[in-house]
Amino acid sequence: MTDDTHPLRSVNWTRMTGINGFLQRAALKSQGLREQDYAKPIIGICNNTSDYNRCHTHFDGMVTAVKEAILQAGGLPRVFNTMTMGADTARPIGVSFMHRNLLAMEIEQTATTYAMDGLVLLGACDETIPAMLMAAGSLDLPAVILPGGPSFSGFWRGRDVGSGSDMHKAFDALDRGEIDECALNCLESSLERTPGHCSTMGTAATMTTIAEALGMAPAGSSAIPAVDSRRLAMCRDVGEHIMRLVADDVRPSQIMTADAFDNAIRALATVDGSSNAVIHLLAIAGRLDVDLRLERFDELSADTPVLLNLKPSGDFYMNDFFNAGGVPALLDALGPLIHRDVLTVTGEKLGEAIKDAEITDSRVIGTLENPVAAPRGFAVVRGNIAPDGAIVRTGVATPELLVHRGRAVVFESNEELQEKLYHPDFDIRADDVIVLRGQGPRGAVGMPEYGRIPVPGKLLRQGVTDMVRISDNRMGGTVKATAVLHVAPESAVGGPLGLVRTGDIINLDVPRRRVDVEVSDADLEARRAALSAPAPKVPERGFARLYAQTVTQTDTGCDFDFLCRARQTIHQLDEEITQ
């Protein structure tokens, strides 16, 4: 499979001399392997299935299919397990955002420690795919992302339903007295009917789409429903792809180029995807020699129309997307807006991989000539409370609220917000701006998903359906709401969001890319001088302590400062170990 120009990395283990080599080969032979077996390319298969993660419960069959294909192609598959990140079952909800960095480190360390010539990385749930892409960028070892696929949409009261917006609409209807607890319980049993990630364009679907647009997942792999037999066929294709990548020594750094990141941002904008993907792409680029800035998302969003009609901003679900042509048809429909000469893990250029794609349902996938919506994507707003930027996902916002002036109502924590905001006697008005701070990557270690702030019940009963929220926190990708998120720098490290007081007037002007508090610079400085320095929130032990001490801000991806733009590839590490 290789020649002298591209020797197998695994020979550093299997051909060692002396007692270390003896022990290595004895361990392999104890598994029933022969010398001709471990002389083949060794492919690590990362499987993080778990009973705690409903998105991944079908992975065992996928792993079997990948292993069979690798064996048939002349390789030796070796499965290893890593931690799982089930966003729905973790507490606090969304804390897996912190564990993204842990999973990336775990994969990197495992691949560094053991004999692997290439990697197949299985992922589905929200932060799994970005963690795997970060690890692939750091290792720079031939790798393929294998998405786990979406769940089938649910069915309730005569219509399709899915995670996120349908659930929030039901809770709003419950608050208004339009449905009862029995109906809500029926929805709970109907929402997600099969294994697989959310059936709406939340963070999981967004990131699998992005993996395909980056060229790290095979064309057509991300939208196949999790339990569709065609996913198993794709798994066999992936086994063959990784063997070719190893033979040709094609590495992620050759695939995830600046042009590929532009394609990923175009894909993010055209699917109206999750704002969490902005942070993830910044982190992935930070593991490579790609200089990606926050402004690039705004620049490319500005002329990328929405071509996908999917919840939460549209009408359909992931299985409809697959039936309509999937990601290849969507990318092809972008025409000249994407770079078609970038390399993919299939060995083809992107343009070659998608050239035969066909849109089979124009209700779901639009074209440049007949888009689903005009460009909207992501607006990067700045101002005296967000000097390093904040993100507005305009496609899920209420258009009338994108220019808004209102009274700030400030909460220092999610606990305070939950205790006060929904109390019937709390002073909250329709035009107010809800400010939740102290909940950024360091302030609320791991940045659990607290930016999902429902409209208080008493306002819902008055007919209010949306409000402006501002936070240094984040919000789930399946939510439809007007929010200014990922405010940087966060208040916990001295960001000026910490200077806002209840009663101040907030002015949001998304067309002008501004968000400001109407307080003079002099008064803000006086407030800062009167404040004691914020006490850093550092847990006493464990990974959470490492995270709190070293995580960067949202505008640079919330990665660890010692891993950003300082790649030491697996090949350099191997040389150090050998020496």
Coordinates of C-alpha atoms in Angstrom, one line a residue:
M1 CA 0.0 0.0 0.0
T2 CA 2.9 2.4 0.5
D3 CA 6.4 2.9 -0.9
D4 CA 9.7 4.2 0.5
T5 CA 8.5 7.8 0.0
H6 CA 5.4 7.2 2.2
P7 CA 6.4 4.5 4.8
L8 CA 3.8 3.3 7.1
R9 CA 3.8 5.1 10.5
S10 CA 2.9 1.8 12.2
V11 CA 6.2 0.2 11.4
N12 CA 7.6 2.3 14.3
W13 CA 5.7 -0.1 16.5
T14 CA 5.6 -3.4 14.6
R15 CA 9.3 -3.4 13.6
M16 CA 10.9 -2.2 16.8
T17 CA 13.9 -4.2 18.0
G18 CA 14.7 -5.5 21.4
I19 CA 12.4 -6.1 24.3
N20 CA 10.0 -3.3 23.3
G21 CA 9.5 -4.7 19.9
F22 CA 9.1 -8.2 21.3
L23 CA 6.3 -7.0 23.7
Q24 CA 4.5 -5.0 20.9
R25 CA 4.4 -8.0 18.6
A26 CA 3.5 -10.4 21.4
A27 CA 0.5 -8.2 22.3
L28 CA -0.6 -8.3 18.7
K29 CA -0.2 -12.0 18.4
S30 CA -2.2 -12.5 21.6
Q31 CA -5.2 -11.2 19.6
G32 CA -4.7 -13.9 17.0
L33 CA -2.9 -11.6 14.5
R34 CA -0.2 -12.8 12.2
E35 CA 2.8 -10.9 11.0
Q36 CA 1.2 -10.4 7.6
D37 CA -1.8 -8.9 9.3
Y38 CA 0.0 -6.2 11.3
A39 CA 2.3 -5.5 8.4
K40 CA -0.7 -3.9 6.6
P41 CA -1.8 -0.3 7.1
I42 CA -3.4 0.0 10.5
I43 CA -6.5 2.2 10.6
G44 CA -7.9 3.5 13.9
I45 CA -11.7 3.7 14.0
C46 CA -12.9 6.2 16.7
N47 CA -16.2 5.0 18.0
N48 CA -17.9 7.0 20.8
T49 CA -21.2 5.2 21.0
S50 CA -22.9 5.1 24.4
D51 CA -26.2 4.5 26.0
Y52 CA -26.0 8.1 27.2
N53 CA -26.0 9.4 23.7
R54 CA -29.1 8.6 21.7
C55 CA -27.6 10.1 18.6
H56 CA -24.9 7.3 18.4
T57 CA -26.8 4.2 19.4
H58 CA -26.6 2.8 15.9
F59 CA -22.8 3.1 15.5
D60 CA -22.0 -0.6 16.1
G61 CA -23.4 -1.5 12.7
M62 CA -21.5 1.3 11.0
V63 CA -18.3 0.3 12.7
T64 CA -18.7 -3.3 11.4
A65 CA -19.2 -2.0 7.8
V66 CA -16.1 0.2 8.0
K67 CA -14.0 -2.7 9.4
E68 CA -15.2 -5.1 6.6
A69 CA -14.2 -2.6 3.9
I70 CA -10.8 -1.9 5.4
L71 CA -10.1 -5.6 5.6
Q72 CA -11.2 -6.1 2.0
A73 CA -9.0 -3.2 0.9
G74 CA -5.9 -4.7 2.6
G75 CA -5.8 -2.9 5.9
L76 CA -6.0 -3.8 9.6
P77 CA -8.9 -2.0 11.4
R78 CA -8.5 -1.3 15.1
V79 CA -11.5 0.2 17.0
F80 CA -10.9 2.5 20.0
N81 CA -13.6 4.2 22.2
T82 CA -13.6 7.7 23.4
M83 CA -15.9 9.7 25.7
T84 CA -19.4 10.5 24.3
M85 CA -21.1 13.8 24.3
G86 CA -24.9 13.5 24.4
A87 CA -26.1 17.1 24.4
D88 CA -29.6 16.2 25.4
T89 CA -28.8 14.1 28.4
A90 CA -25.8 16.0 29.8
R91 CA -26.3 18.4 32.8
P92 CA -26.1 21.3 32.7
I93 CA -27.6 21.1 29.2
G94 CA -25.1 21.8 26.5
V95 CA -22.0 21.4 28.7
S96 CA -20.6 19.2 26.0
F97 CA -19.3 22.4 24.5
M98 CA -16.5 22.3 27.0
H99 CA -16.0 18.6 26.4
R100 CA -15.4 19.3 22.7
N101 CA -11.8 20.2 23.7
L102 CA -11.4 17.1 25.9
L103 CA -12.6 14.8 23.1
A104 CA -10.2 16.5 20.6
M105 CA -7.3 16.0 23.1
E106 CA -8.3 12.4 23.8
I107 CA -8.4 11.5 20.1
E108 CA -5.1 13.2 19.5
Q109 CA -3.4 11.5 22.5
T110 CA -4.8 8.1 21.5
A111 CA -3.6 8.4 17.9
T112 CA -0.2 9.6 19.1
T113 CA 0.2 6.7 21.6
Y114 CA -0.8 3.8 19.3
A115 CA 0.1 2.4 15.9
M116 CA -2.2 4.1 13.4
D117 CA -1.6 5.0 9.8
G118 CA -5.0 6.6 9.3
L119 CA -8.2 7.5 11.1
V120 CA -11.9 7.0 10.6
L121 CA -13.9 9.3 13.0
L122 CA -17.5 8.5 13.6
G123 CA -19.6 11.4 15.0
A124 CA -23.1 12.9 15.1
C125 CA -24.1 14.8 18.2
D126 CA -23.5 18.5 18.4
E127 CA -19.8 19.0 19.5
T128 CA -18.5 15.6 18.3
I129 CA -17.8 16.5 14.7
P130 CA -16.0 19.7 15.6
A131 CA -13.9 17.9 18.2
M132 CA -12.9 15.3 15.5
L133 CA -12.1 18.0 13.0
M134 CA -9.9 19.8 15.6
A135 CA -8.1 16.5 16.3
A136 CA -7.6 15.8 12.6
G137 CA -6.1 19.2 12.1
S138 CA -3.7 18.8 15.0
L139 CA -2.6 15.3 14.1
D140 CA -2.4 15.8 10.3
L141 CA -2.7 12.1 9.9
P142 CA -4.9 10.8 6.9
A143 CA -8.4 10.9 8.2
V144 CA -12.1 10.7 7.2
I145 CA -15.1 12.1 9.1
L146 CA -18.0 9.6 9.0
P147 CA -21.2 11.4 10.0
G148 CA -23.7 9.3 12.0
G149 CA -26.7 10.8 10.2
P150 CA -30.0 12.4 11.4
S151 CA -33.0 10.9 13.1
F152 CA -36.2 10.6 11.2
S153 CA -38.5 13.5 12.0
G154 CA -41.3 12.9 14.6
F155 CA -45.0 12.9 13.9
W156 CA -47.6 14.6 16.2
R157 CA -51.1 15.8 15.8
G158 CA -51.1 15.1 12.1
R159 CA -47.8 16.8 11.2
D160 CA -44.0 16.3 11.2
V161 CA -42.1 17.6 14.2
G162 CA -38.5 17.8 15.3
S163 CA -36.2 19.0 18.1
G164 CA -36.1 22.7 18.9
S165 CA -38.6 25.0 17.4
D166 CA -41.5 22.6 17.4
M167 CA -40.8 21.8 21.1
H168 CA -40.6 25.5 22.0
K169 CA -43.8 26.3 20.2
A170 CA -45.5 23.5 22.2
F171 CA -44.3 24.9 25.5
D172 CA -45.5 28.4 24.5
A173 CA -48.9 26.9 23.6
L174 CA -49.0 25.2 27.0
D175 CA -48.3 28.6 28.7
R176 CA -51.1 30.2 26.7
G177 CA -53.5 27.3 27.7
E178 CA -53.9 26.1 24.1
I179 CA -52.7 22.5 24.9
D180 CA -52.5 20.4 28.1
E181 CA -49.8 18.3 29.7
C182 CA -51.2 15.1 28.1
A183 CA -50.7 16.6 24.6
L184 CA -47.1 17.7 25.6
N185 CA -46.4 14.1 26.9
C186 CA -47.5 12.7 23.5
L187 CA -45.1 15.1 21.8
E188 CA -42.3 14.0 24.1
S189 CA -42.9 10.4 22.9
S190 CA -43.1 11.4 19.3
L191 CA -40.3 14.0 18.8
E192 CA -37.4 11.8 17.7
R193 CA -38.3 8.3 16.6
T194 CA -35.0 6.7 15.7
P195 CA -31.3 6.9 16.5
G196 CA -29.4 9.8 15.0
H197 CA -28.9 13.5 15.7
C198 CA -31.7 16.1 15.6
S199 CA -33.8 16.2 12.5
T200 CA -33.6 20.0 12.3
M201 CA -30.7 22.3 11.3
G202 CA -29.3 22.5 14.8
T203 CA -25.6 22.3 15.6
A204 CA -25.3 18.6 14.8
A205 CA -26.8 18.9 11.3
T206 CA -24.9 22.1 10.7
M207 CA -21.5 20.6 11.6
T208 CA -22.0 17.4 9.5
T209 CA -22.9 19.6 6.5
I210 CA -19.8 21.7 7.2
A211 CA -17.6 18.5 7.4
E212 CA -18.8 17.6 3.9
A213 CA -18.3 21.2 2.6
L214 CA -14.8 21.2 4.1
G215 CA -14.0 18.0 2.1
M216 CA -13.4 15.9 5.2
A217 CA -16.6 13.9 4.9
P218 CA -17.5 12.1 1.6
A219 CA -19.9 13.9 -0.6
G220 CA -23.4 12.8 0.2
S221 CA -22.6 11.3 3.6
S222 CA -24.1 13.7 6.0
A223 CA -27.9 13.8 5.3
I224 CA -28.5 10.1 4.9
P225 CA -30.9 9.2 7.8
A226 CA -29.1 7.3 10.6
V227 CA -31.1 4.1 10.1
D228 CA -31.2 4.1 6.2
S229 CA -29.3 1.2 4.7
R230 CA -27.5 3.6 2.4
R231 CA -25.6 4.8 5.4
L232 CA -24.0 1.3 5.8
A233 CA -23.1 1.4 2.1
M234 CA -21.4 4.8 2.8
C235 CA -19.5 3.2 5.7
R236 CA -18.0 0.7 3.3
D237 CA -17.0 3.5 0.9
V238 CA -15.3 5.3 3.8
G239 CA -13.2 2.1 4.5
E240 CA -12.0 2.3 1.0
H241 CA -11.4 6.1 1.1
I242 CA -9.2 5.9 4.2
M243 CA -7.0 3.2 2.6
R244 CA -6.5 5.4 -0.5
L245 CA -5.6 8.4 1.7
V246 CA -3.0 6.4 3.6
A247 CA -1.5 5.0 0.4
D248 CA -1.2 8.5 -1.1
D249 CA -0.3 10.2 2.2
V250 CA -3.1 12.8 1.8
R251 CA -3.4 14.7 5.0
P252 CA -6.1 17.0 6.5
S253 CA -3.9 20.1 6.0
Q254 CA -4.1 19.5 2.3
I255 CA -7.9 19.3 2.4
M256 CA -8.8 21.9 5.0
T257 CA -7.3 24.9 3.2
A258 CA -8.5 28.5 3.3
D259 CA -10.7 27.9 0.2
A260 CA -12.2 24.9 1.9
F261 CA -13.1 27.0 5.0
D262 CA -14.7 29.6 2.7
N263 CA -16.8 26.7 1.3
A264 CA -17.7 25.7 4.8
I265 CA -18.8 29.2 5.7
R266 CA -20.9 29.4 2.5
A267 CA -22.5 26.1 3.4
L268 CA -23.2 27.5 6.9
A269 CA -24.9 30.6 5.5
T270 CA -26.9 28.8 2.8
V271 CA -28.4 26.3 5.3
D272 CA -29.0 29.1 7.9
G273 CA -27.1 27.0 10.3
S274 CA -26.3 27.2 14.0
S275 CA -24.3 30.1 15.4
N276 CA -22.2 27.6 17.4
A277 CA -20.6 26.6 14.1
V278 CA -18.9 30.0 14.0
I279 CA -17.0 29.2 17.1
H280 CA -16.3 25.6 16.0
L281 CA -14.8 26.7 12.6
L282 CA -12.6 29.3 14.3
A283 CA -11.3 26.6 16.6
I284 CA -10.7 24.1 13.7
A285 CA -8.9 26.8 11.7
G286 CA -6.8 27.5 14.8
R287 CA -5.4 24.0 14.7
L288 CA -4.2 24.5 11.1
D289 CA -2.3 27.2 9.3
V290 CA -5.5 29.0 8.3
D291 CA -6.0 32.6 9.4
L292 CA -9.7 32.7 9.9
R293 CA -11.3 35.8 11.4
L294 CA -14.8 36.6 12.7
E295 CA -15.4 39.1 9.9
R296 CA -15.1 36.4 7.2
F297 CA -18.4 35.0 8.3
D298 CA -20.1 38.3 7.8
E299 CA -18.4 38.9 4.5
L300 CA -19.5 35.6 3.0
S301 CA -22.9 35.6 4.5
A302 CA -23.6 39.0 2.9
D303 CA -23.9 37.5 -0.6
T304 CA -24.8 33.9 0.1
P305 CA -28.6 33.3 -0.3
V306 CA -30.4 30.7 1.8
L307 CA -31.0 27.7 -0.4
L308 CA -32.3 25.3 2.2
N309 CA -35.8 25.4 3.6
L310 CA -35.3 23.6 6.9
K311 CA -36.4 24.0 10.5
P312 CA -35.9 26.1 12.6
S313 CA -35.9 28.9 10.0
G314 CA -37.8 27.0 7.3
D315 CA -40.4 24.3 6.9
F316 CA -38.8 20.9 6.4
Y317 CA -36.6 18.3 8.1
M318 CA -33.3 16.4 7.5
N319 CA -35.0 13.4 5.9
D320 CA -36.6 15.8 3.4
F321 CA -33.2 17.4 2.8
F322 CA -31.7 14.0 2.0
N323 CA -34.6 13.1 -0.3
A324 CA -34.3 16.4 -2.1
G325 CA -30.6 15.8 -3.1
G326 CA -28.7 16.4 0.2
V327 CA -25.5 18.4 0.6
P328 CA -24.1 17.7 -2.9
A329 CA -27.2 19.1 -4.6
L330 CA -27.1 22.1 -2.2
L331 CA -23.4 22.9 -2.8
D332 CA -23.8 22.4 -6.6
A333 CA -26.7 24.9 -6.5
L334 CA -24.3 27.5 -5.1
G335 CA -22.6 27.7 -8.5
P336 CA -19.7 30.1 -8.7
L337 CA -19.9 31.0 -5.0
I338 CA -17.9 27.9 -3.9
H339 CA -14.4 26.8 -4.7
R340 CA -14.8 23.6 -6.8
D341 CA -11.1 22.8 -7.2
V342 CA -10.4 21.9 -3.5
L343 CA -9.5 18.3 -2.6
T344 CA -11.8 16.0 -0.7
V345 CA -11.3 12.7 1.2
T346 CA -12.7 10.7 -1.8
G347 CA -9.6 11.8 -3.8
E348 CA -11.8 13.9 -6.1
K349 CA -12.0 17.6 -6.3
L350 CA -15.2 19.0 -4.8
G351 CA -16.6 20.0 -8.2
E352 CA -16.1 16.5 -9.5
A353 CA -17.8 14.9 -6.4
I354 CA -21.0 17.0 -6.7
K355 CA -21.3 17.5 -10.5
D356 CA -24.0 14.8 -11.0
A357 CA -26.0 16.0 -7.9
E358 CA -29.7 16.8 -8.7
I359 CA -32.3 18.8 -6.8
T360 CA -35.3 16.5 -6.7
D361 CA -37.6 18.7 -4.6
S362 CA -37.5 22.4 -5.2
R363 CA -39.6 23.1 -2.1
V364 CA -36.6 22.0 0.0
I365 CA -33.5 23.1 -2.0
G366 CA -33.6 26.3 -3.9
T367 CA -31.2 27.8 -6.5
L368 CA -29.4 31.0 -7.0
E369 CA -32.1 32.0 -9.5
N370 CA -34.9 31.0 -7.1
P371 CA -33.5 31.0 -3.5
V372 CA -35.4 30.1 -0.4
A373 CA -34.5 33.5 1.1
A374 CA -32.2 36.5 0.4
P375 CA -28.8 36.4 2.1
R376 CA -29.0 36.7 5.9
G377 CA -26.7 34.3 7.6
F378 CA -24.6 35.8 10.4
A379 CA -24.1 39.4 11.3
V380 CA -21.0 40.3 13.3
V381 CA -22.0 43.2 15.5
R382 CA -19.7 45.4 17.6
G383 CA -20.1 48.3 19.9
N384 CA -19.3 49.5 23.4
I385 CA -20.6 46.3 25.0
A386 CA -19.1 44.0 22.4
P387 CA -15.7 45.5 21.2
D388 CA -14.4 42.1 20.0
G389 CA -17.7 41.2 18.4
A390 CA -20.9 39.3 18.9
I391 CA -23.0 37.1 16.6
V392 CA -26.6 37.5 15.4
R393 CA -28.1 34.6 13.5
T394 CA -30.5 36.7 11.5
G395 CA -32.4 33.9 9.8
V396 CA -34.0 32.8 13.1
A397 CA -34.6 36.4 14.4
T398 CA -37.7 38.4 14.1
P399 CA -37.0 40.9 11.3
E400 CA -38.6 43.8 13.2
L401 CA -36.3 43.3 16.2
L402 CA -33.1 43.5 14.2
V403 CA -33.3 47.3 14.7
H404 CA -34.4 47.7 18.3
R405 CA -34.1 50.1 21.2
G406 CA -35.1 49.0 24.7
R407 CA -34.5 49.0 28.4
A408 CA -31.9 46.5 29.6
V409 CA -33.0 44.0 32.2
V410 CA -29.8 42.5 33.6
F411 CA -29.2 39.0 35.1
E412 CA -25.9 38.0 36.6
S413 CA -26.4 34.3 36.2
N414 CA -28.8 31.7 34.8
E415 CA -29.9 30.9 38.3
E416 CA -31.0 34.5 38.9
L417 CA -32.7 34.6 35.5
Q418 CA -34.7 31.4 36.2
E419 CA -35.7 32.6 39.6
K420 CA -36.9 36.0 38.7
L421 CA -37.8 36.4 35.0
Y422 CA -40.7 34.0 35.0
H423 CA -42.2 35.1 38.2
P424 CA -45.6 36.7 37.5
D425 CA -44.8 39.8 39.5
F426 CA -41.4 40.5 37.9
D427 CA -41.1 43.8 36.0
I428 CA -40.5 42.7 32.4
R429 CA -42.0 44.4 29.4
A430 CA -42.4 43.6 25.7
D431 CA -39.8 46.1 24.5
D432 CA -37.2 45.2 27.1
V433 CA -33.8 43.7 26.2
I434 CA -32.9 40.7 28.4
V435 CA -29.2 40.8 29.3
L436 CA -27.6 37.6 30.7
R437 CA -24.0 37.9 31.5
G438 CA -21.2 36.0 33.4
Q439 CA -22.1 33.0 31.2
G440 CA -19.2 32.9 28.7
P441 CA -16.5 30.3 28.4
R442 CA -14.8 31.2 31.7
G443 CA -17.7 32.8 33.6
A444 CA -19.9 29.6 33.3
V445 CA -17.2 27.1 32.9
G446 CA -17.9 25.2 29.6
M447 CA -20.5 27.7 28.5
P448 CA -23.6 25.5 29.1
E449 CA -26.5 26.4 26.8
Y450 CA -28.2 29.2 28.9
G451 CA -28.7 31.7 26.0
R452 CA -31.9 29.8 25.2
I453 CA -34.2 32.2 27.0
P454 CA -38.0 31.7 26.5
V455 CA -40.4 34.6 26.5
P456 CA -42.0 34.9 29.9
G457 CA -45.4 33.4 30.1
K458 CA -47.2 36.6 31.1
L459 CA -45.9 38.3 27.9
L460 CA -46.8 35.2 25.8
R461 CA -50.4 35.6 27.0
Q462 CA -50.3 39.2 25.9
G463 CA -49.3 38.1 22.4
V464 CA -45.6 38.7 22.6
T465 CA -43.7 36.0 20.6
D466 CA -40.1 37.2 20.7
M467 CA -37.8 39.6 22.5
V468 CA -34.1 40.7 22.1
R469 CA -31.6 38.8 24.2
I470 CA -28.0 39.7 24.7
S471 CA -25.5 37.3 26.3
D472 CA -21.9 36.2 26.4
N473 CA -23.4 32.7 26.4
R474 CA -24.7 30.7 23.4
M475 CA -28.0 29.3 22.1
G476 CA -28.9 25.9 20.6
G477 CA -29.0 25.7 16.8
T478 CA -32.6 24.4 16.8
V479 CA -34.0 27.5 18.5
K480 CA -35.8 30.3 16.7
A481 CA -35.3 33.6 18.6
T482 CA -33.7 37.0 18.3
A483 CA -30.4 37.0 20.2
V484 CA -27.0 38.7 20.3
L485 CA -24.7 35.9 21.4
H486 CA -21.1 35.1 22.1
V487 CA -20.4 38.6 23.2
A488 CA -16.6 39.1 23.4
P489 CA -14.9 39.7 25.6
E490 CA -17.1 38.1 28.2
S491 CA -18.0 39.9 31.4
A492 CA -16.2 37.4 33.6
V493 CA -12.8 38.6 32.2
G494 CA -13.7 42.3 32.4
G495 CA -15.7 42.7 29.2
P496 CA -17.9 45.8 29.1
L497 CA -21.1 43.8 29.1
G498 CA -20.4 43.7 32.8
L499 CA -20.9 47.4 33.1
V500 CA -24.5 47.4 31.9
R501 CA -27.2 48.1 34.5
T502 CA -30.9 47.4 34.5
G503 CA -32.6 50.5 33.2
D504 CA -29.9 51.4 30.7
I505 CA -31.0 51.7 27.1
I506 CA -29.6 49.2 24.6
N507 CA -29.5 50.1 21.0
L508 CA -29.3 47.1 18.5
D509 CA -28.9 48.0 14.8
V510 CA -28.0 44.9 12.9
P511 CA -27.9 46.5 9.4
R512 CA -25.3 48.9 10.8
R513 CA -23.6 46.0 12.7
R514 CA -23.8 47.8 16.0
V515 CA -24.9 47.0 19.5
D516 CA -24.4 49.7 22.2
V517 CA -25.5 50.8 25.6
E518 CA -26.5 54.5 25.6
V519 CA -24.1 55.4 28.3
S520 CA -21.1 57.7 27.7
D521 CA -17.6 56.4 27.6
A522 CA -16.8 58.5 30.7
D523 CA -19.7 57.0 32.7
L524 CA -18.7 53.5 31.6
E525 CA -15.1 54.1 32.8
A526 CA -16.5 55.5 36.1
R527 CA -18.6 52.3 36.5
R528 CA -15.5 50.2 35.8
A529 CA -13.4 52.1 38.3
A530 CA -16.1 51.5 41.0
L531 CA -16.3 47.8 40.3
S532 CA -14.0 45.4 42.0
A533 CA -12.0 43.2 39.6
P534 CA -14.2 40.1 38.7
A535 CA -13.0 37.0 40.6
P536 CA -12.0 34.4 38.1
K537 CA -14.2 31.3 38.4
V538 CA -11.8 28.4 38.5
P539 CA -13.0 24.9 39.6
E540 CA -10.8 23.2 42.2
R541 CA -9.8 20.2 40.1
G542 CA -10.1 18.1 37.0
F543 CA -10.6 19.0 33.3
A544 CA -12.9 21.9 34.2
R545 CA -10.0 23.6 36.0
L546 CA -7.7 23.2 33.0
Y547 CA -10.5 24.6 30.8
A548 CA -11.2 27.6 33.0
Q549 CA -7.5 28.5 33.1
T550 CA -6.6 28.2 29.5
V551 CA -9.7 28.6 27.3
T552 CA -9.7 31.5 24.8
Q553 CA -12.6 33.8 24.1
T554 CA -15.4 33.1 21.6
D555 CA -14.0 35.2 18.8
T556 CA -11.0 32.8 18.7
G557 CA -12.9 29.6 19.0
C558 CA -12.9 28.8 22.8
D559 CA -10.0 26.4 22.2
F560 CA -7.1 26.1 24.7
D561 CA -4.5 28.8 24.3
F562 CA -1.7 26.2 24.3
L563 CA -3.2 24.4 21.2
C564 CA -4.2 27.4 19.0
R565 CA -2.0 28.0 15.9
A566 CA 0.9 26.0 17.4
R567 CA 0.7 22.7 15.6
Q568 CA 3.1 20.0 16.4
T569 CA 2.0 17.2 14.0
I570 CA 1.9 13.6 14.9
H571 CA 4.9 13.1 12.6
Q572 CA 7.0 15.5 14.6
L573 CA 5.9 13.8 17.8
D574 CA 6.9 10.4 16.3
E575 CA 10.3 11.7 15.6
E576 CA 10.7 13.0 19.1
I577 CA 9.7 9.6 20.6
T578 CA 12.0 7.7 18.2
Q579 CA 14.9 10.0 19.2

